[in-house]
CSV table of C-alpha atoms in Angstrom, one decimal:
chain,number,residue,atom,x,y,z
A,1,MET,CA,-4.2,11.2,-1.3
A,2,GLY,CA,-1.6,13.8,-0.3
A,3,THR,CA,1.4,13.5,1.9
A,4,ARG,CA,0.8,12.8,5.6
A,5,THR,CA,2.3,16.2,6.6
A,6,ASP,CA,-0.2,18.2,4.4
A,7,ALA,CA,-3.6,19.2,5.6
A,8,PRO,CA,-6.0,16.9,3.9
A,9,THR,CA,-7.9,18.4,1.0
A,10,ARG,CA,-11.6,17.7,0.4
A,11,ARG,CA,-10.7,15.1,-2.2
A,12,ASP,CA,-8.3,13.4,0.3
A,13,GLN,CA,-11.1,13.3,2.9
A,14,ILE,CA,-13.6,11.8,0.4
A,15,LEU,CA,-11.1,9.2,-0.6
A,16,ARG,CA,-10.2,8.2,2.9
A,17,GLU,CA,-13.8,7.8,3.9
A,18,ALA,CA,-14.6,6.0,0.7
A,19,ALA,CA,-11.8,3.5,1.4
A,20,ARG,CA,-13.0,2.9,4.9
A,21,LEU,CA,-16.6,2.4,3.9
A,22,PHE,CA,-15.7,0.2,0.9
A,23,ALA,CA,-13.5,-1.9,3.1
A,24,GLU,CA,-16.2,-2.3,5.7
A,25,ARG,CA,-19.2,-3.0,3.5
A,26,GLY,CA,-17.9,-3.8,0.0
A,27,PHE,CA,-17.9,-1.5,-3.0
A,28,HIS,CA,-21.6,-2.2,-3.9
A,29,GLY,CA,-22.7,-1.9,-0.3
A,30,VAL,CA,-21.9,1.8,-0.1
A,31,GLY,CA,-23.8,4.6,-1.8
A,32,VAL,CA,-22.5,8.1,-2.7
A,33,ASP,CA,-24.9,9.6,-0.1
A,34,GLU,CA,-23.1,7.6,2.7
A,35,ILE,CA,-19.7,8.7,1.5
A,36,GLY,CA,-20.9,12.3,1.3
A,37,ALA,CA,-22.4,12.1,4.8
A,38,ALA,CA,-19.1,10.9,6.2
A,39,VAL,CA,-17.3,14.0,5.0
A,40,GLY,CA,-20.2,16.4,5.6
A,41,ILE,CA,-21.4,17.1,2.1
A,42,SER,CA,-24.4,15.9,0.1
A,43,GLY,CA,-24.1,12.8,-2.1
A,44,PRO,CA,-24.5,14.8,-5.3
A,45,GLY,CA,-21.9,17.2,-4.0
A,46,LEU,CA,-19.3,14.4,-4.5
A,47,TYR,CA,-19.7,14.7,-8.2
A,48,ARG,CA,-17.9,18.0,-8.1
A,49,HIS,CA,-14.8,16.0,-7.1
A,50,PHE,CA,-15.3,12.6,-8.7
A,51,ALA,CA,-17.3,11.2,-11.7
A,52,GLY,CA,-18.6,8.5,-9.4
A,53,LYS,CA,-17.7,5.6,-7.2
A,54,ASP,CA,-15.8,3.8,-9.9
A,55,ALA,CA,-13.5,6.9,-10.2
A,56,MET,CA,-12.9,6.9,-6.5
A,57,LEU,CA,-12.0,3.2,-6.5
A,58,ALA,CA,-9.6,3.7,-9.4
A,59,GLU,CA,-7.9,6.7,-7.7
A,60,LEU,CA,-7.6,4.8,-4.5
A,61,LEU,CA,-6.0,1.7,-6.0
A,62,VAL,CA,-3.9,3.3,-8.7
A,63,GLY,CA,-2.9,6.0,-6.2
A,64,ILE,CA,-1.6,3.8,-3.5
A,65,SER,CA,0.4,1.7,-5.9
A,66,GLY,CA,1.9,4.9,-7.3
A,67,GLN,CA,2.6,6.2,-3.8
A,68,LEU,CA,4.4,3.0,-2.7
A,69,LEU,CA,6.6,3.1,-5.7
A,70,THR,CA,7.4,6.8,-5.4
A,71,GLY,CA,8.1,6.4,-1.7
A,72,ALA,CA,10.4,3.5,-2.3
A,73,ARG,CA,12.3,5.5,-5.0
A,74,ARG,CA,12.7,8.4,-2.6
A,75,ARG,CA,14.0,6.2,0.1
A,76,LEU,CA,16.6,4.8,-2.3
A,77,GLN,CA,17.7,8.3,-3.3
A,78,GLU,CA,18.0,9.3,0.3
A,79,SER,CA,20.1,6.2,1.1
A,80,THR,CA,22.7,6.2,-1.7
A,81,ASP,CA,25.5,6.3,0.9
A,82,GLU,CA,24.0,3.7,3.2
A,83,PRO,CA,24.9,0.0,3.2
A,84,PRO,CA,22.5,-2.3,1.4
A,85,ALA,CA,21.1,-3.7,4.6
A,86,ARG,CA,20.1,-0.3,5.8
A,87,VAL,CA,18.5,0.4,2.5
A,88,LEU,CA,16.4,-2.7,2.8
A,89,ASP,CA,15.5,-1.7,6.3
A,90,SER,CA,14.3,1.6,5.0
A,91,LEU,CA,12.1,-0.1,2.4
A,92,ILE,CA,10.6,-2.4,5.0
A,93,GLU,CA,9.9,0.6,7.2
A,94,GLY,CA,8.1,2.4,4.4
A,95,HIS,CA,5.9,-0.6,3.6
A,96,ILE,CA,5.1,-1.2,7.3
A,97,ASP,CA,3.9,2.5,7.5
A,98,PHE,CA,1.5,1.7,4.7
A,99,ALA,CA,0.4,-1.6,6.1
A,100,LEU,CA,-0.4,-0.1,9.5
A,101,ASP,CA,-1.8,3.3,8.4
A,102,ASP,CA,-3.7,2.3,5.3
A,103,ARG,CA,-5.2,-1.0,6.3
A,104,PRO,CA,-8.6,-0.3,4.5
A,105,LEU,CA,-6.7,0.0,1.2
A,106,ILE,CA,-5.2,-3.5,1.6
A,107,THR,CA,-8.7,-4.9,2.1
A,108,LEU,CA,-9.9,-2.9,-0.8
A,109,HIS,CA,-7.1,-4.1,-3.1
A,110,ASP,CA,-7.7,-7.7,-2.2
A,111,ARG,CA,-11.5,-7.5,-2.8
A,112,GLU,CA,-12.1,-4.9,-5.4
A,113,LEU,CA,-9.2,-4.8,-7.8
A,114,ASP,CA,-11.1,-6.8,-10.4
A,115,ARG,CA,-13.8,-4.0,-10.5
A,116,LEU,CA,-11.4,-1.6,-12.1
A,117,ARG,CA,-11.5,-0.9,-15.8
A,118,ASP,CA,-8.9,-2.9,-17.7
A,119,SER,CA,-6.7,0.1,-18.3
A,120,ASP,CA,-6.6,1.0,-14.6
A,121,ARG,CA,-6.1,-2.5,-13.5
A,122,LYS,CA,-3.1,-2.9,-15.9
A,123,LEU,CA,-1.7,0.4,-14.5
A,124,VAL,CA,-1.9,-1.0,-11.0
A,125,ARG,CA,-0.2,-4.2,-12.0
A,126,GLN,CA,2.5,-2.2,-13.8
A,127,LEU,CA,3.2,0.0,-10.8
A,128,GLN,CA,3.3,-3.1,-8.6
A,129,ARG,CA,5.8,-4.9,-10.8
A,130,GLN,CA,8.1,-1.9,-10.7
A,131,TYR,CA,7.8,-1.8,-6.9
A,132,VAL,CA,8.6,-5.5,-6.7
A,133,GLU,CA,11.6,-5.2,-9.0
A,134,LEU,CA,13.0,-2.3,-7.0
A,135,TRP,CA,12.9,-4.5,-3.8
A,136,VAL,CA,14.4,-7.5,-5.6
A,137,GLU,CA,17.4,-5.5,-6.6
A,138,VAL,CA,18.0,-4.3,-3.0
A,139,VAL,CA,17.4,-7.8,-1.6
A,140,ARG,CA,20.0,-9.3,-3.9
A,141,GLU,CA,22.5,-6.6,-2.8
A,142,VAL,CA,22.0,-7.7,0.8
A,143,TYR,CA,21.9,-11.4,-0.1
A,144,PRO,CA,24.0,-11.8,-3.3
A,145,ALA,CA,23.9,-15.6,-3.3
A,146,LEU,CA,20.1,-15.5,-3.5
A,147,PRO,CA,19.0,-16.3,-7.1
A,148,GLU,CA,16.7,-13.7,-8.7
A,149,PRO,CA,13.6,-15.9,-8.9
A,150,ALA,CA,14.0,-16.8,-5.2
A,151,ALA,CA,14.5,-13.1,-4.3
A,152,ARG,CA,11.3,-12.2,-6.2
A,153,SER,CA,9.4,-15.0,-4.4
A,154,ALA,CA,10.7,-13.8,-1.1
A,155,VAL,CA,9.7,-10.2,-1.8
A,156,HIS,CA,6.1,-11.3,-2.6
A,157,SER,CA,6.0,-13.4,0.5
A,158,VAL,CA,7.2,-10.5,2.7
A,159,PHE,CA,4.5,-8.3,1.1
A,160,GLY,CA,1.9,-11.0,2.0
A,161,LEU,CA,3.3,-11.0,5.6
A,162,LEU,CA,3.2,-7.2,6.0
A,163,ASN,CA,-0.1,-6.8,4.2
A,164,SER,CA,-1.7,-9.2,6.7
A,165,THR,CA,-2.4,-6.3,9.1
A,166,PRO,CA,-6.2,-6.1,8.3
A,167,HIS,CA,-6.4,-9.6,9.8
A,168,LEU,CA,-4.7,-8.7,13.0
A,169,GLY,CA,-7.9,-7.3,14.6
A,170,ARG,CA,-9.0,-3.7,15.0
A,171,ALA,CA,-6.3,-1.0,15.2
A,172,GLY,CA,-7.0,-0.4,18.9
A,173,SER,CA,-6.6,-4.1,19.7
A,174,LEU,CA,-3.0,-4.3,18.4
A,175,PRO,CA,-0.2,-4.3,21.0
A,176,GLY,CA,0.8,-0.7,20.0
A,177,ARG,CA,1.9,0.7,16.7
A,178,GLY,CA,5.6,0.8,17.6
A,179,ASP,CA,5.6,-2.8,19.0
A,180,THR,CA,3.7,-4.0,16.0
A,181,ALA,CA,6.0,-2.2,13.5
A,182,ARG,CA,9.1,-3.7,15.2
A,183,LEU,CA,7.6,-7.2,15.2
A,184,LEU,CA,6.7,-6.9,11.5
A,185,HIS,CA,10.2,-5.6,10.7
A,186,ARG,CA,11.9,-8.5,12.5
A,187,MET,CA,9.6,-11.0,10.7
A,188,ALA,CA,10.3,-9.5,7.3
A,189,ARG,CA,14.1,-9.5,7.8
A,190,GLY,CA,13.8,-13.1,9.2
A,191,ALA,CA,11.9,-14.1,6.1
A,192,PHE,CA,14.6,-12.7,3.8
A,193,GLY,CA,17.3,-14.3,5.9
A,194,ALA,CA,15.6,-17.7,5.7
A,195,ALA,CA,15.2,-17.4,1.9
A,196,ALA,CA,18.9,-16.7,1.6
A,197,ASP,CA,19.8,-19.6,3.9
A,198,GLY,CA,17.8,-21.9,1.8
A,199,GLY,CA,19.4,-20.5,-1.5
């Protein structure tokens, strides 16, 4: 959906509103006319950008999985001279940004992933596996005594923790983005430390 520093394109705007509406009302509870109205174009005008709602859903879910993986790889490249603990902190920070800024996509993934075509769903799973394995490698550098299966379980558990943000209430009801991010970060590092202590 474009980087956060770029001015959003019309496609970006459509995808963001589609994600919000799908998360609020469910995929089948939203029509193309409503998505169009949210971005100021006619429903049929959406077909100049997307083949339909299915194509929007696929781009949202495949897209965010790809963005998370790309962002994590970039963070690793930028942290080659950093100690492993700092690299892990950077990965956590990147995922927290996603968890706080793209909450509708978390809801959408949880509820609508099975609606994707088999090929798109497999691609999402492939991207997610690569993302997990990247984390596992870093976690085991920080906690070398942690067995690989335990590290993988810990990574999945931390993702569950960080991706709980849609259940924390409306964005305006949270204690503040900075405080929430710091809390999530402490909890993520605490979870990894607890897994290592138990290993």
